[in-house]
Each structure stands twice: as structure tokens, then as C-alpha cells.
PDB file of C-alpha atoms in Angstrom:
ATOM      1  CA  MET E 122      22.178  34.507 -11.585  1.00 91.00           C
ATOM      2  CA  LEU E 123      19.414  33.057 -13.758  1.00 96.00           C
ATOM      3  CA  ASN E 124      19.874  32.683 -17.511  1.00 98.00           C
ATOM      4  CA  LEU E 125      16.690  32.429 -19.574  1.00 98.00           C
ATOM      5  CA  TYR E 126      17.046  30.880 -23.027  1.00 98.00           C
ATOM      6  CA  ILE E 127      13.958  31.504 -25.146  1.00 98.00           C
ATOM      7  CA  THR E 128      13.060  29.782 -28.422  1.00 98.00           C
ATOM      8  CA  ARG E 129      10.250  29.364 -30.966  1.00 97.00           C
ATOM      9  CA  HIS E 130       8.734  26.023 -31.851  1.00 98.00           C
ATOM     10  CA  GLY E 131       9.808  24.341 -35.081  1.00 97.00           C
ATOM     11  CA  GLU E 132       8.284  25.112 -38.463  1.00 97.00           C
ATOM     12  CA  THR E 133       4.709  23.943 -39.042  1.00 98.00           C
ATOM     13  CA  LYS E 134       2.575  23.310 -42.109  1.00 98.00           C
ATOM     14  CA  TRP E 135       0.620  26.500 -41.490  1.00 97.00           C
ATOM     15  CA  ASN E 136       3.857  28.478 -41.218  1.00 97.00           C
ATOM     16  CA  THR E 137       4.692  27.399 -44.760  1.00 97.00           C
ATOM     17  CA  GLU E 138       1.184  28.397 -45.907  1.00 97.00           C
ATOM     18  CA  GLY E 139       1.270  31.822 -44.262  1.00 96.00           C
ATOM     19  CA  ARG E 140      -1.607  31.017 -41.892  1.00 97.00           C
ATOM     20  CA  LEU E 141      -1.958  32.444 -38.393  1.00 96.00           C
ATOM     21  CA  GLN E 142      -2.074  29.694 -35.779  1.00 97.00           C
ATOM     22  CA  GLY E 143      -2.605  31.307 -32.395  1.00 97.00           C
ATOM     23  CA  TRP E 144      -4.211  28.754 -30.080  1.00 97.00           C
ATOM     24  CA  MET E 145      -5.006  26.443 -32.994  1.00 97.00           C
ATOM     25  CA  ASN E 146      -2.367  24.028 -34.203  1.00 95.00           C
ATOM     26  CA  SER E 147      -0.895  22.469 -37.313  1.00 96.00           C
ATOM     27  CA  PRO E 148       1.710  19.691 -37.483  1.00 97.00           C
ATOM     28  CA  LEU E 149       5.450  20.233 -37.560  1.00 98.00           C
ATOM     29  CA  THR E 150       7.037  19.860 -40.980  1.00 98.00           C
ATOM     30  CA  GLU E 151      10.117  17.696 -41.525  1.00 97.00           C
ATOM     31  CA  LYS E 152      12.158  20.869 -41.198  1.00 96.00           C
ATOM     32  CA  GLY E 153      10.355  21.703 -37.948  1.00 97.00           C
ATOM     33  CA  ILE E 154      11.154  18.279 -36.506  1.00 96.00           C
ATOM     34  CA  LEU E 155      14.827  18.737 -37.400  1.00 96.00           C
ATOM     35  CA  GLN E 156      14.840  22.182 -35.799  1.00 96.00           C
ATOM     36  CA  GLY E 157      13.654  20.618 -32.535  1.00 96.00           C
ATOM     37  CA  GLN E 158      16.481  18.119 -32.735  1.00 95.00           C
ATOM     38  CA  LYS E 159      18.938  20.972 -33.216  1.00 94.00           C
ATOM     39  CA  LEU E 160      17.655  22.498 -29.988  1.00 96.00           C
ATOM     40  CA  ASN E 161      18.908  19.407 -28.183  1.00 96.00           C
ATOM     41  CA  GLN E 162      22.391  20.683 -28.986  1.00 95.00           C
ATOM     42  CA  ALA E 163      21.510  24.039 -27.406  1.00 95.00           C
ATOM     43  CA  VAL E 164      20.266  22.269 -24.263  1.00 97.00           C
ATOM     44  CA  LYS E 165      23.679  20.600 -24.003  1.00 96.00           C
ATOM     45  CA  MET E 166      25.655  23.740 -24.899  1.00 95.00           C
ATOM     46  CA  TYR E 167      23.948  25.914 -22.315  1.00 97.00           C
ATOM     47  CA  ASP E 168      23.611  23.275 -19.598  1.00 97.00           C
ATOM     48  CA  ILE E 169      19.828  23.658 -19.440  1.00 98.00           C
ATOM     49  CA  GLN E 170      18.426  22.366 -16.139  1.00 98.00           C
ATOM     50  CA  LYS E 171      14.696  22.826 -16.806  1.00 98.00           C
ATOM     51  CA  ILE E 172      12.407  23.443 -19.764  1.00 98.00           C
ATOM     52  CA  TYR E 173       9.171  25.444 -19.605  1.00 98.00           C
ATOM     53  CA  SER E 174       6.926  24.983 -22.634  1.00 98.00           C
ATOM     54  CA  SER E 175       3.681  26.170 -24.109  1.00 98.00           C
ATOM     55  CA  PRO E 176       1.247  23.209 -24.084  1.00 98.00           C
ATOM     56  CA  SER E 177       0.390  23.718 -27.765  1.00 98.00           C
ATOM     57  CA  GLU E 178       1.312  20.556 -29.657  1.00 98.00           C
ATOM     58  CA  ARG E 179       3.867  22.237 -31.931  1.00 98.00           C
ATOM     59  CA  ALA E 180       5.704  23.731 -28.939  1.00 98.00           C
ATOM     60  CA  LEU E 181       5.503  20.619 -26.760  1.00 98.00           C
ATOM     61  CA  LYS E 182       6.859  18.370 -29.521  1.00 98.00           C
ATOM     62  CA  THR E 183       9.699  20.848 -30.022  1.00 98.00           C
ATOM     63  CA  ALA E 184      10.412  20.821 -26.276  1.00 98.00           C
ATOM     64  CA  ILE E 185      10.456  17.009 -26.199  1.00 98.00           C
ATOM     65  CA  SER E 186      12.956  16.969 -29.077  1.00 97.00           C
ATOM     66  CA  ALA E 187      15.048  19.596 -27.298  1.00 97.00           C
ATOM     67  CA  LYS E 188      15.148  17.415 -24.196  1.00 97.00           C
ATOM     68  CA  GLY E 189      16.078  14.289 -26.163  1.00 96.00           C
ATOM     69  CA  LYS E 190      17.439  11.610 -23.845  1.00 96.00           C
ATOM     70  CA  LEU E 191      18.580  14.101 -21.224  1.00 96.00           C
ATOM     71  CA  GLY E 192      17.015  13.986 -17.774  1.00 96.00           C
ATOM     72  CA  VAL E 193      15.594  17.501 -17.981  1.00 97.00           C
ATOM     73  CA  GLU E 194      12.115  18.235 -16.617  1.00 97.00           C
ATOM     74  CA  ILE E 195       9.539  19.818 -18.936  1.00 98.00           C
ATOM     75  CA  GLU E 196       6.832  21.920 -17.273  1.00 98.00           C
ATOM     76  CA  LEU E 197       3.846  23.101 -19.305  1.00 98.00           C
ATOM     77  CA  MET E 198       2.542  26.639 -18.838  1.00 98.00           C
ATOM     78  CA  ASP E 199      -0.636  27.951 -20.462  1.00 98.00           C
ATOM     79  CA  GLU E 200       0.777  31.462 -20.068  1.00 98.00           C
ATOM     80  CA  LEU E 201       3.401  30.639 -22.723  1.00 98.00           C
ATOM     81  CA  LYS E 202       0.839  29.901 -25.454  1.00 98.00           C
ATOM     82  CA  GLU E 203       0.759  32.017 -28.590  1.00 98.00           C
ATOM     83  CA  MET E 204      -1.451  35.095 -28.700  1.00 97.00           C
ATOM     84  CA  ASN E 205      -5.071  34.035 -29.181  1.00 98.00           C
ATOM     85  CA  MET E 206      -5.963  35.432 -32.602  1.00 97.00           C
ATOM     86  CA  GLY E 207      -9.654  34.607 -32.423  1.00 96.00           C
ATOM     87  CA  GLN E 208     -11.356  34.513 -35.818  1.00 96.00           C
ATOM     88  CA  TRP E 209      -8.051  35.138 -37.594  1.00 97.00           C
ATOM     89  CA  GLU E 210      -6.760  31.693 -36.664  1.00 97.00           C
ATOM     90  CA  GLY E 211      -6.395  29.304 -39.585  1.00 97.00           C
ATOM     91  CA  LYS E 212      -6.698  32.106 -42.126  1.00 97.00           C
ATOM     92  CA  THR E 213      -3.931  33.258 -44.430  1.00 97.00           C
ATOM     93  CA  LEU E 214      -2.391  36.692 -44.084  1.00 97.00           C
ATOM     94  CA  GLU E 215      -3.885  37.659 -47.444  1.00 97.00           C
ATOM     95  CA  GLN E 216      -7.395  36.641 -46.327  1.00 97.00           C
ATOM     96  CA  ILE E 217      -7.095  38.692 -43.144  1.00 97.00           C
ATOM     97  CA  LYS E 218      -5.662  41.718 -44.942  1.00 96.00           C
ATOM     98  CA  GLU E 219      -8.479  41.665 -47.483  1.00 97.00           C
ATOM     99  CA  LYS E 220     -11.220  41.470 -44.847  1.00 96.00           C
ATOM    100  CA  GLU E 221      -9.770  43.805 -42.171  1.00 96.00           C
ATOM    101  CA  PRO E 222      -7.107  45.969 -43.833  1.00 97.00           C
ATOM    102  CA  GLU E 223      -6.865  48.655 -41.125  1.00 97.00           C
ATOM    103  CA  ASN E 224      -6.804  46.238 -38.196  1.00 96.00           C
ATOM    104  CA  PHE E 225      -4.328  44.025 -40.061  1.00 96.00           C
ATOM    105  CA  GLU E 226      -1.998  47.003 -40.533  1.00 96.00           C
ATOM    106  CA  ASN E 227      -2.391  48.000 -36.883  1.00 96.00           C
ATOM    107  CA  TYR E 228      -1.468  44.466 -35.803  1.00 96.00           C
ATOM    108  CA  TRP E 229       1.897  44.685 -37.566  1.00 94.00           C
ATOM    109  CA  LEU E 230       2.711  48.378 -37.242  1.00 94.00           C
ATOM    110  CA  ARG E 231       0.665  49.873 -34.383  1.00 94.00           C
ATOM    111  CA  PRO E 232      -0.070  47.063 -31.901  1.00 94.00           C
ATOM    112  CA  HIS E 233      -1.494  49.503 -29.345  1.00 93.00           C
ATOM    113  CA  LEU E 234      -4.320  50.223 -31.824  1.00 95.00           C
ATOM    114  CA  PHE E 235      -5.051  46.589 -32.686  1.00 95.00           C
ATOM    115  CA  VAL E 236      -8.629  45.544 -31.837  1.00 95.00           C
ATOM    116  CA  LYS E 237      -9.035  41.894 -30.853  1.00 93.00           C
ATOM    117  CA  ASN E 238     -11.555  39.734 -32.651  1.00 86.00           C
ATOM    118  CA  THR E 239     -12.828  37.175 -30.079  1.00 90.00           C
ATOM    119  CA  GLY E 240      -9.205  36.500 -29.102  1.00 95.00           C
ATOM    120  CA  GLU E 241      -6.692  38.525 -27.074  1.00 96.00           C
ATOM    121  CA  ASN E 242      -5.303  41.999 -27.428  1.00 95.00           C
ATOM    122  CA  PHE E 243      -1.614  42.703 -26.872  1.00 96.00           C
ATOM    123  CA  ASP E 244      -2.085  43.977 -23.315  1.00 96.00           C
ATOM    124  CA  GLU E 245      -3.771  40.724 -22.274  1.00 96.00           C
ATOM    125  CA  MET E 246      -1.024  38.670 -23.875  1.00 97.00           C
ATOM    126  CA  LEU E 247       1.691  40.784 -22.253  1.00 97.00           C
ATOM    127  CA  ALA E 248       0.064  40.386 -18.839  1.00 97.00           C
ATOM    128  CA  ARG E 249       0.009  36.597 -18.997  1.00 97.00           C
ATOM    129  CA  THR E 250       3.611  36.353 -20.234  1.00 97.00           C
ATOM    130  CA  LYS E 251       4.571  38.535 -17.278  1.00 96.00           C
ATOM    131  CA  ARG E 252       2.825  36.045 -14.970  1.00 97.00           C
ATOM    132  CA  ALA E 253       4.814  33.243 -16.586  1.00 97.00           C
ATOM    133  CA  LEU E 254       8.098  35.084 -16.090  1.00 97.00           C
ATOM    134  CA  ASP E 255       7.309  35.908 -12.464  1.00 96.00           C
ATOM    135  CA  LYS E 256       6.668  32.219 -11.760  1.00 97.00           C
ATOM    136  CA  ILE E 257       9.757  31.017 -13.617  1.00 97.00           C
ATOM    137  CA  VAL E 258      12.055  33.522 -11.922  1.00 96.00           C
ATOM    138  CA  GLN E 259      10.590  32.755  -8.496  1.00 95.00           C
ATOM    139  CA  GLU E 260      11.071  29.010  -8.981  1.00 96.00           C
ATOM    140  CA  ASN E 261      14.577  29.384 -10.411  1.00 96.00           C
ATOM    141  CA  PRO E 262      16.657  32.005  -8.596  1.00 93.00           C
ATOM    142  CA  GLU E 263      19.712  30.765 -10.493  1.00 95.00           C
ATOM    143  CA  GLY E 264      20.699  28.324 -13.224  1.00 97.00           C
ATOM    144  CA  ASN E 265      19.842  27.886 -16.904  1.00 98.00           C
ATOM    145  CA  VAL E 266      16.246  27.555 -18.109  1.00 98.00           C
ATOM    146  CA  LEU E 267      14.849  27.019 -21.614  1.00 98.00           C
ATOM    147  CA  ILE E 268      11.468  28.515 -22.570  1.00 98.00           C
ATOM    148  CA  VAL E 269       9.788  26.998 -25.645  1.00 98.00           C
ATOM    149  CA  THR E 270       7.113  29.339 -26.934  1.00 98.00           C
ATOM    150  CA  HIS E 271       5.826  31.123 -30.073  1.00 98.00           C
ATOM    151  CA  GLY E 272       6.739  34.082 -32.249  1.00 96.00           C
ATOM    152  CA  VAL E 273       4.520  36.770 -30.711  1.00 96.00           C
ATOM    153  CA  THR E 274       4.909  35.449 -27.185  1.00 97.00           C
ATOM    154  CA  LEU E 275       8.697  35.363 -27.558  1.00 97.00           C
ATOM    155  CA  LYS E 276       8.731  39.061 -28.378  1.00 96.00           C
ATOM    156  CA  ALA E 277       6.501  39.727 -25.379  1.00 96.00           C
ATOM    157  CA  VAL E 278       8.868  37.796 -23.094  1.00 96.00           C
ATOM    158  CA  MET E 279      11.929  39.611 -24.436  1.00 95.00           C
ATOM    159  CA  SER E 280      10.275  43.030 -24.274  1.00 95.00           C
ATOM    160  CA  HIS E 281       9.785  42.685 -20.507  1.00 94.00           C
ATOM    161  CA  TYR E 282      13.559  43.023 -20.214  1.00 94.00           C
ATOM    162  CA  SER E 283      14.038  45.668 -22.907  1.00 92.00           C
ATOM    163  CA  SER E 284      14.244  49.387 -22.164  1.00 90.00           C
ATOM    164  CA  GLU E 285      12.530  49.948 -25.532  1.00 89.00           C
ATOM    165  CA  GLY E 286       9.199  48.517 -24.360  1.00 89.00           C
ATOM    166  CA  PHE E 287       6.936  46.227 -26.340  1.00 93.00           C
ATOM    167  CA  ILE E 288       5.794  48.588 -29.105  1.00 92.00           C
ATOM    168  CA  GLU E 289       9.385  49.268 -30.178  1.00 90.00           C
ATOM    169  CA  PHE E 290      10.504  45.667 -29.645  1.00 92.00           C
ATOM    170  CA  TRP E 291       7.595  44.464 -31.788  1.00 93.00           C
ATOM    171  CA  THR E 292       9.188  46.095 -34.844  1.00 90.00           C
ATOM    172  CA  LYS E 293      12.343  43.943 -34.584  1.00 90.00           C
ATOM    173  CA  PRO E 294      12.775  41.104 -37.089  1.00 89.00           C
ATOM    174  CA  VAL E 295      11.030  37.838 -36.253  1.00 90.00           C
ATOM    175  CA  VAL E 296      13.663  35.368 -35.047  1.00 94.00           C
ATOM    176  CA  GLU E 297      14.276  32.079 -36.826  1.00 95.00           C
ATOM    177  CA  GLN E 298      12.461  29.074 -35.446  1.00 96.00           C
ATOM    178  CA  ALA E 299      14.497  27.074 -32.907  1.00 97.00           C
ATOM    179  CA  SER E 300      16.966  29.957 -32.574  1.00 97.00           C
ATOM    180  CA  ILE E 301      18.061  31.048 -29.112  1.00 98.00           C
ATOM    181  CA  SER E 302      17.407  34.402 -27.469  1.00 97.00           C
ATOM    182  CA  MET E 303      18.849  34.866 -24.019  1.00 98.00           C
ATOM    183  CA  VAL E 304      18.257  37.094 -21.002  1.00 97.00           C
ATOM    184  CA  ARG E 305      20.434  37.219 -17.897  1.00 97.00           C
ATOM    185  CA  VAL E 306      18.011  37.972 -15.055  1.00 96.00           C
ATOM    186  CA  LYS E 307      19.404  40.157 -12.294  1.00 83.00           C
ATOM    187  CA  ASP E 308      16.338  40.271 -10.086  1.00 75.00           C
ATOM    188  CA  GLN E 309      12.563  39.753 -10.340  1.00 69.00           C
ATOM    189  CA  GLU E 310      12.139  42.719 -12.696  1.00 73.00           C
ATOM    190  CA  LYS E 311      15.508  43.445 -14.322  1.00 87.00           C
ATOM    191  CA  GLY E 312      17.455  41.527 -16.915  1.00 93.00           C
ATOM    192  CA  GLU E 313      20.016  42.020 -19.673  1.00 95.00           C
ATOM    193  CA  ILE E 314      19.367  40.763 -23.208  1.00 95.00           C
ATOM    194  CA  LEU E 315      22.529  39.022 -24.408  1.00 96.00           C
ATOM    195  CA  LEU E 316      21.293  37.043 -27.440  1.00 97.00           C
ATOM    196  CA  TYR E 317      18.482  37.539 -29.950  1.00 96.00           C
ATOM    197  CA  GLY E 318      17.858  34.886 -32.580  1.00 95.00           C
ATOM    198  CA  ASP E 319      21.230  33.161 -32.194  1.00 95.00           C
ATOM    199  CA  THR E 320      21.694  29.960 -34.259  1.00 93.00           C
ATOM    200  CA  ARG E 321      25.231  28.820 -33.449  1.00 91.00           C
ATOM    201  CA  HIS E 322      23.849  25.548 -32.010  1.00 91.00           C
ATOM    202  CA  PHE E 323      22.725  24.682 -35.557  1.00 88.00           C
ATOM    203  CA  ASP E 324      26.394  24.656 -36.607  1.00 80.00           C
ATOM    204  CA  GLU E 325      27.389  22.592 -33.569  1.00 64.00           C
ATOM    205  CA  MET E 326      24.965  19.855 -34.581  1.00 58.00           C
ATOM    206  CA  GLU E 327      26.052  19.883 -38.211  1.00 58.00           C
ATOM    207  CA  MET E 328      29.709  19.449 -37.244  1.00 46.00           C
ATOM    208  CA  LYS E 329      28.970  16.221 -35.348  1.00 50.00           C
TER     209      LYS E 329
END
């Protein structure tokens, strides 16, 4: 049995400013750095044997903090990067809403109608996250694996194992950064979602 533990990178400066990041990057805040350190407790709690991470700086730094001094391998995967938001990247939500109100609304409420702007659409992003999952599951028929990724990509990963499908899963609340979502994979295509946005490892760290 393979257990996939999926998390978001720590908080960044652009997160606090309400800017979309996509394939661009902004530095982790002090809170974001601490969140990565809290993930180290999750790595210990869940006996993580390997970490797969988006190569984006904010995700990689979070993965390195999650690993800490443990001898856990980190493998970078481009397929785990955030959705490429094209010309929206670096702009605030208010700026995007003002310029493209209908497309902005479709992005949040009707993702199947969203029209990409020099970036990716949801189908393209879903296809590459599926490639990432296929590779991870093939390489790890059993054990405990941590995936460090991004908000949109995390929902894409989770939706592959949800009977609701992506459009319905997209409407779920965004999980807290450095929280743990977990899927127990039964075979190449099937899995059971057991955790979504769990933060009990935060408490474990604070008690020490």
C-alpha cells in the first residue's frame, strides 16, 4: 500500500499581497519558513521515505525544511509546479478582476470555461499532474511519500482520487499552507482520500 501525503509550500510575500504566482516566485515569509519547519514534524510522524517537490523556489525551500536533517531523498518534478497563469502572474486579484471580470469569475467558479492567457488551462494542468502521479506510483508501489506542491496543483492531485471530479473538488476550501492531505493508493488509478488539510503536526511541534 502506498500512502501519498500532499502539502502546499509555505506562505510567501505575494500570498500576503494577494498576488497570483504561478510559475513566477516570491520569497517565503518568516511564517512560511516556520511552516516548512513544522512539516519536518509531519515527515517524522508519517515515516516519510521520499519527498517529491515542485522545483519552484518556494516549494523547494519548503521541501528542504521538511526534510531537515533526515536522510530523505528529494526529487524535483516539473509536473508538480503551480498552474502557469500567464499574464496574470504577479498581478493582484483585484487587478485581474478589473481587467478580465468574466474570465476571473470563470477561473474561480466555472474552471471548465476558463480561457488561458499565454499560460495553461485546467485540462493541461490536470494532464501533467496525472503524469506526475503515474510516475510516483510506479516508482513507489508501497511506503510513505510526501509531495510538496502548490494550491491549484494540490487540488488537481487530490481530484484524481475523488469520485467528485475536478470541477466539484475545485469548489472545496483552499487548504492551509504546510497542512497535510493524504491519499491511500490502492492501484495505479484508485485511491482513498483520508485527510484533507490536516494540521495536527503543527500541534506536535508546538508541544516539543
